[in-house]
């Protein structure tokens, strides 16, 4: 966030590595979208839905794409670029300016976060 000059509250749409449900909820907490132990509350309150305060994986996430190992990051970046260009069709979030991509690999051995702006 520091390098991009933004905070978690500035993120309008996100693609989170959701290889397992628990990984997605833990990412919410690690990325500052939720306090520790409260990641599930974002889902319960529908804040991660397309109309929510932090739309996440509005394209269905990695599992809906068959988790394309090796192409995961490219797929996530594409989704956010389409969002920022307002070209996401039925999945479009309203007027996003800043998008975030979170990706991990090797069972958490490495990870990266990419923040893109319009």
mmCIF file with all atom_site columns, C-alpha atoms in Angstrom:
data_model
loop_
_atom_site.group_PDB
_atom_site.id
_atom_site.type_symbol
_atom_site.label_atom_id
_atom_site.label_alt_id
_atom_site.label_comp_id
_atom_site.label_asym_id
_atom_site.label_entity_id
_atom_site.label_seq_id
_atom_site.pdbx_PDB_ins_code
_atom_site.Cartn_x
_atom_site.Cartn_y
_atom_site.Cartn_z
_atom_site.occupancy
_atom_site.B_iso_or_equiv
_atom_site.pdbx_formal_charge
_atom_site.auth_seq_id
_atom_site.auth_comp_id
_atom_site.auth_asym_id
_atom_site.auth_atom_id
_atom_site.pdbx_PDB_model_num
ATOM 1   C CA . UNK A 1 1   ? 0.000   0.000   0.000   1.00 0.00 ? 1   UNK A CA 1
ATOM 2   C CA . UNK A 1 2   ? 2.803   2.377   0.871   1.00 0.00 ? 2   UNK A CA 1
ATOM 3   C CA . UNK A 1 3   ? 4.464   2.014   -2.537  1.00 0.00 ? 3   UNK A CA 1
ATOM 4   C CA . UNK A 1 4   ? 1.148   2.690   -4.295  1.00 0.00 ? 4   UNK A CA 1
ATOM 5   C CA . UNK A 1 5   ? 0.225   5.540   -1.961  1.00 0.00 ? 5   UNK A CA 1
ATOM 6   C CA . UNK A 1 6   ? -3.112  3.995   -1.006  1.00 0.00 ? 6   UNK A CA 1
ATOM 7   C CA . UNK A 1 7   ? -4.759  2.272   1.951   1.00 0.00 ? 7   UNK A CA 1
ATOM 8   C CA . UNK A 1 8   ? -7.062  -0.767  2.084   1.00 0.00 ? 8   UNK A CA 1
ATOM 9   C CA . UNK A 1 9   ? -10.050 1.597   2.170   1.00 0.00 ? 9   UNK A CA 1
ATOM 10  C CA . UNK A 1 10  ? -9.015  3.027   -1.222  1.00 0.00 ? 10  UNK A CA 1
ATOM 11  C CA . UNK A 1 11  ? -9.450  -0.310  -3.006  1.00 0.00 ? 11  UNK A CA 1
ATOM 12  C CA . UNK A 1 12  ? -12.603 -0.381  -5.149  1.00 0.00 ? 12  UNK A CA 1
ATOM 13  C CA . UNK A 1 13  ? -12.380 -3.957  -6.445  1.00 0.00 ? 13  UNK A CA 1
ATOM 14  C CA . UNK A 1 14  ? -10.114 -6.906  -5.682  1.00 0.00 ? 14  UNK A CA 1
ATOM 15  C CA . UNK A 1 15  ? -9.115  -10.313 -7.001  1.00 0.00 ? 15  UNK A CA 1
ATOM 16  C CA . UNK A 1 16  ? -8.041  -12.473 -4.060  1.00 0.00 ? 16  UNK A CA 1
ATOM 17  C CA . UNK A 1 17  ? -6.295  -15.834 -4.331  1.00 0.00 ? 17  UNK A CA 1
ATOM 18  C CA . UNK A 1 18  ? -9.100  -18.174 -3.294  1.00 0.00 ? 18  UNK A CA 1
ATOM 19  C CA . UNK A 1 19  ? -7.620  -21.636 -3.800  1.00 0.00 ? 19  UNK A CA 1
ATOM 20  C CA . UNK A 1 20  ? -9.499  -22.564 -0.605  1.00 0.00 ? 20  UNK A CA 1
ATOM 21  C CA . UNK A 1 21  ? -12.238 -20.646 1.202   1.00 0.00 ? 21  UNK A CA 1
ATOM 22  C CA . UNK A 1 22  ? -10.081 -20.230 4.295   1.00 0.00 ? 22  UNK A CA 1
ATOM 23  C CA . UNK A 1 23  ? -7.277  -18.729 2.185   1.00 0.00 ? 23  UNK A CA 1
ATOM 24  C CA . UNK A 1 24  ? -9.624  -16.047 0.913   1.00 0.00 ? 24  UNK A CA 1
ATOM 25  C CA . UNK A 1 25  ? -10.833 -15.138 4.410   1.00 0.00 ? 25  UNK A CA 1
ATOM 26  C CA . UNK A 1 26  ? -7.268  -15.028 5.732   1.00 0.00 ? 26  UNK A CA 1
ATOM 27  C CA . UNK A 1 27  ? -6.303  -12.749 2.840   1.00 0.00 ? 27  UNK A CA 1
ATOM 28  C CA . UNK A 1 28  ? -9.076  -10.304 3.813   1.00 0.00 ? 28  UNK A CA 1
ATOM 29  C CA . UNK A 1 29  ? -7.428  -10.004 7.199   1.00 0.00 ? 29  UNK A CA 1
ATOM 30  C CA . UNK A 1 30  ? -3.841  -9.872  5.928   1.00 0.00 ? 30  UNK A CA 1
ATOM 31  C CA . UNK A 1 31  ? -4.730  -7.216  3.359   1.00 0.00 ? 31  UNK A CA 1
ATOM 32  C CA . UNK A 1 32  ? -6.406  -5.027  5.977   1.00 0.00 ? 32  UNK A CA 1
ATOM 33  C CA . UNK A 1 33  ? -9.958  -5.433  4.686   1.00 0.00 ? 33  UNK A CA 1
ATOM 34  C CA . UNK A 1 34  ? -10.949 -7.041  8.009   1.00 0.00 ? 34  UNK A CA 1
ATOM 35  C CA . UNK A 1 35  ? -9.507  -7.292  11.502  1.00 0.00 ? 35  UNK A CA 1
ATOM 36  C CA . UNK A 1 36  ? -7.816  -10.566 12.500  1.00 0.00 ? 36  UNK A CA 1
ATOM 37  C CA . UNK A 1 37  ? -10.432 -13.279 12.974  1.00 0.00 ? 37  UNK A CA 1
ATOM 38  C CA . UNK A 1 38  ? -13.170 -11.266 11.234  1.00 0.00 ? 38  UNK A CA 1
ATOM 39  C CA . UNK A 1 39  ? -12.640 -12.157 7.568   1.00 0.00 ? 39  UNK A CA 1
ATOM 40  C CA . UNK A 1 40  ? -15.766 -14.295 7.494   1.00 0.00 ? 40  UNK A CA 1
ATOM 41  C CA . UNK A 1 41  ? -17.847 -11.316 8.577   1.00 0.00 ? 41  UNK A CA 1
ATOM 42  C CA . UNK A 1 42  ? -17.135 -9.584  5.247   1.00 0.00 ? 42  UNK A CA 1
ATOM 43  C CA . UNK A 1 43  ? -18.763 -12.503 3.474   1.00 0.00 ? 43  UNK A CA 1
ATOM 44  C CA . UNK A 1 44  ? -21.694 -12.789 5.909   1.00 0.00 ? 44  UNK A CA 1
ATOM 45  C CA . UNK A 1 45  ? -22.447 -9.069  5.566   1.00 0.00 ? 45  UNK A CA 1
ATOM 46  C CA . UNK A 1 46  ? -22.128 -9.287  1.752   1.00 0.00 ? 46  UNK A CA 1
ATOM 47  C CA . UNK A 1 47  ? -19.472 -6.544  1.736   1.00 0.00 ? 47  UNK A CA 1
ATOM 48  C CA . UNK A 1 48  ? -17.477 -8.610  -0.773  1.00 0.00 ? 48  UNK A CA 1
ATOM 49  C CA . UNK A 1 49  ? -20.402 -8.822  -3.212  1.00 0.00 ? 49  UNK A CA 1
ATOM 50  C CA . UNK A 1 50  ? -20.426 -6.711  -6.377  1.00 0.00 ? 50  UNK A CA 1
ATOM 51  C CA . UNK A 1 51  ? -22.526 -4.010  -4.692  1.00 0.00 ? 51  UNK A CA 1
ATOM 52  C CA . UNK A 1 52  ? -20.620 -4.219  -1.377  1.00 0.00 ? 52  UNK A CA 1
ATOM 53  C CA . UNK A 1 53  ? -17.987 -1.914  0.067   1.00 0.00 ? 53  UNK A CA 1
ATOM 54  C CA . UNK A 1 54  ? -15.079 -4.116  -1.154  1.00 0.00 ? 54  UNK A CA 1
ATOM 55  C CA . UNK A 1 55  ? -16.161 -6.234  -4.132  1.00 0.00 ? 55  UNK A CA 1
ATOM 56  C CA . UNK A 1 56  ? -13.954 -9.335  -4.281  1.00 0.00 ? 56  UNK A CA 1
ATOM 57  C CA . UNK A 1 57  ? -13.714 -12.000 -6.983  1.00 0.00 ? 57  UNK A CA 1
ATOM 58  C CA . UNK A 1 58  ? -16.815 -10.732 -8.734  1.00 0.00 ? 58  UNK A CA 1
ATOM 59  C CA . UNK A 1 59  ? -15.956 -13.037 -11.647 1.00 0.00 ? 59  UNK A CA 1
ATOM 60  C CA . UNK A 1 60  ? -16.284 -16.056 -9.343  1.00 0.00 ? 60  UNK A CA 1
ATOM 61  C CA . UNK A 1 61  ? -12.626 -16.243 -8.350  1.00 0.00 ? 61  UNK A CA 1
ATOM 62  C CA . UNK A 1 62  ? -10.028 -18.839 -9.207  1.00 0.00 ? 62  UNK A CA 1
ATOM 63  C CA . UNK A 1 63  ? -12.132 -21.844 -8.314  1.00 0.00 ? 63  UNK A CA 1
ATOM 64  C CA . UNK A 1 64  ? -14.807 -20.854 -10.832 1.00 0.00 ? 64  UNK A CA 1
ATOM 65  C CA . UNK A 1 65  ? -12.090 -20.820 -13.517 1.00 0.00 ? 65  UNK A CA 1
ATOM 66  C CA . UNK A 1 66  ? -10.718 -24.208 -12.531 1.00 0.00 ? 66  UNK A CA 1
ATOM 67  C CA . UNK A 1 67  ? -7.815  -22.521 -10.696 1.00 0.00 ? 67  UNK A CA 1
ATOM 68  C CA . UNK A 1 68  ? -5.554  -22.193 -13.755 1.00 0.00 ? 68  UNK A CA 1
ATOM 69  C CA . UNK A 1 69  ? -2.209  -22.784 -12.042 1.00 0.00 ? 69  UNK A CA 1
ATOM 70  C CA . UNK A 1 70  ? 0.466   -20.915 -13.942 1.00 0.00 ? 70  UNK A CA 1
ATOM 71  C CA . UNK A 1 71  ? -2.092  -18.574 -15.480 1.00 0.00 ? 71  UNK A CA 1
ATOM 72  C CA . UNK A 1 72  ? -3.621  -17.503 -12.176 1.00 0.00 ? 72  UNK A CA 1
ATOM 73  C CA . UNK A 1 73  ? -1.964  -14.091 -11.935 1.00 0.00 ? 73  UNK A CA 1
ATOM 74  C CA . UNK A 1 74  ? -2.618  -13.227 -15.565 1.00 0.00 ? 74  UNK A CA 1
ATOM 75  C CA . UNK A 1 75  ? -6.263  -14.142 -15.174 1.00 0.00 ? 75  UNK A CA 1
ATOM 76  C CA . UNK A 1 76  ? -6.590  -11.994 -12.059 1.00 0.00 ? 76  UNK A CA 1
ATOM 77  C CA . UNK A 1 77  ? -4.835  -8.999  -13.662 1.00 0.00 ? 77  UNK A CA 1
ATOM 78  C CA . UNK A 1 78  ? -7.090  -9.277  -16.713 1.00 0.00 ? 78  UNK A CA 1
ATOM 79  C CA . UNK A 1 79  ? -10.179 -9.224  -14.506 1.00 0.00 ? 79  UNK A CA 1
ATOM 80  C CA . UNK A 1 80  ? -9.061  -6.057  -12.712 1.00 0.00 ? 80  UNK A CA 1
ATOM 81  C CA . UNK A 1 81  ? -8.028  -4.328  -15.953 1.00 0.00 ? 81  UNK A CA 1
ATOM 82  C CA . UNK A 1 82  ? -11.485 -5.035  -17.397 1.00 0.00 ? 82  UNK A CA 1
ATOM 83  C CA . UNK A 1 83  ? -13.029 -3.579  -14.234 1.00 0.00 ? 83  UNK A CA 1
ATOM 84  C CA . UNK A 1 84  ? -10.928 -0.406  -14.406 1.00 0.00 ? 84  UNK A CA 1
ATOM 85  C CA . UNK A 1 85  ? -11.820 0.039   -18.089 1.00 0.00 ? 85  UNK A CA 1
ATOM 86  C CA . UNK A 1 86  ? -15.527 -0.506  -17.337 1.00 0.00 ? 86  UNK A CA 1
ATOM 87  C CA . UNK A 1 87  ? -15.478 -3.460  -19.738 1.00 0.00 ? 87  UNK A CA 1
ATOM 88  C CA . UNK A 1 88  ? -16.479 -6.240  -17.311 1.00 0.00 ? 88  UNK A CA 1
ATOM 89  C CA . UNK A 1 89  ? -20.067 -6.633  -18.539 1.00 0.00 ? 89  UNK A CA 1
ATOM 90  C CA . UNK A 1 90  ? -22.431 -8.225  -16.000 1.00 0.00 ? 90  UNK A CA 1
ATOM 91  C CA . UNK A 1 91  ? -19.578 -8.439  -13.496 1.00 0.00 ? 91  UNK A CA 1
ATOM 92  C CA . UNK A 1 92  ? -18.869 -4.690  -13.616 1.00 0.00 ? 92  UNK A CA 1
ATOM 93  C CA . UNK A 1 93  ? -18.404 -2.879  -10.315 1.00 0.00 ? 93  UNK A CA 1
ATOM 94  C CA . UNK A 1 94  ? -19.659 0.708   -10.261 1.00 0.00 ? 94  UNK A CA 1
ATOM 95  C CA . UNK A 1 95  ? -16.922 3.226   -11.198 1.00 0.00 ? 95  UNK A CA 1
ATOM 96  C CA . UNK A 1 96  ? -13.786 1.535   -9.821  1.00 0.00 ? 96  UNK A CA 1
ATOM 97  C CA . UNK A 1 97  ? -10.642 3.686   -9.726  1.00 0.00 ? 97  UNK A CA 1
ATOM 98  C CA . UNK A 1 98  ? -8.249  1.352   -7.881  1.00 0.00 ? 98  UNK A CA 1
ATOM 99  C CA . UNK A 1 99  ? -8.039  -2.426  -8.099  1.00 0.00 ? 99  UNK A CA 1
ATOM 100 C CA . UNK A 1 100 ? -5.971  -4.964  -6.187  1.00 0.00 ? 100 UNK A CA 1
ATOM 101 C CA . UNK A 1 101 ? -4.707  -8.408  -7.178  1.00 0.00 ? 101 UNK A CA 1
ATOM 102 C CA . UNK A 1 102 ? -3.488  -10.807 -4.471  1.00 0.00 ? 102 UNK A CA 1
ATOM 103 C CA . UNK A 1 103 ? -1.727  -13.974 -5.549  1.00 0.00 ? 103 UNK A CA 1
ATOM 104 C CA . UNK A 1 104 ? 0.144   -16.714 -3.696  1.00 0.00 ? 104 UNK A CA 1
ATOM 105 C CA . UNK A 1 105 ? 1.929   -19.879 -4.671  1.00 0.00 ? 105 UNK A CA 1
ATOM 106 C CA . UNK A 1 106 ? 3.726   -22.849 -3.263  1.00 0.00 ? 106 UNK A CA 1
ATOM 107 C CA . UNK A 1 107 ? 1.254   -23.176 -0.360  1.00 0.00 ? 107 UNK A CA 1
ATOM 108 C CA . UNK A 1 108 ? 2.036   -19.664 0.783   1.00 0.00 ? 108 UNK A CA 1
ATOM 109 C CA . UNK A 1 109 ? 5.762   -19.835 0.094   1.00 0.00 ? 109 UNK A CA 1
ATOM 110 C CA . UNK A 1 110 ? 5.562   -16.698 -1.989  1.00 0.00 ? 110 UNK A CA 1
ATOM 111 C CA . UNK A 1 111 ? 3.015   -14.015 -2.562  1.00 0.00 ? 111 UNK A CA 1
ATOM 112 C CA . UNK A 1 112 ? 2.480   -10.730 -4.297  1.00 0.00 ? 112 UNK A CA 1
ATOM 113 C CA . UNK A 1 113 ? 0.048   -7.885  -4.390  1.00 0.00 ? 113 UNK A CA 1
ATOM 114 C CA . UNK A 1 114 ? -0.438  -5.692  -7.440  1.00 0.00 ? 114 UNK A CA 1
ATOM 115 C CA . UNK A 1 115 ? -2.355  -2.435  -7.197  1.00 0.00 ? 115 UNK A CA 1
ATOM 116 C CA . UNK A 1 116 ? -3.641  -0.931  -10.426 1.00 0.00 ? 116 UNK A CA 1
ATOM 117 C CA . UNK A 1 117 ? -5.270  2.432   -11.035 1.00 0.00 ? 117 UNK A CA 1
ATOM 118 C CA . UNK A 1 118 ? -7.349  3.838   -13.820 1.00 0.00 ? 118 UNK A CA 1
#
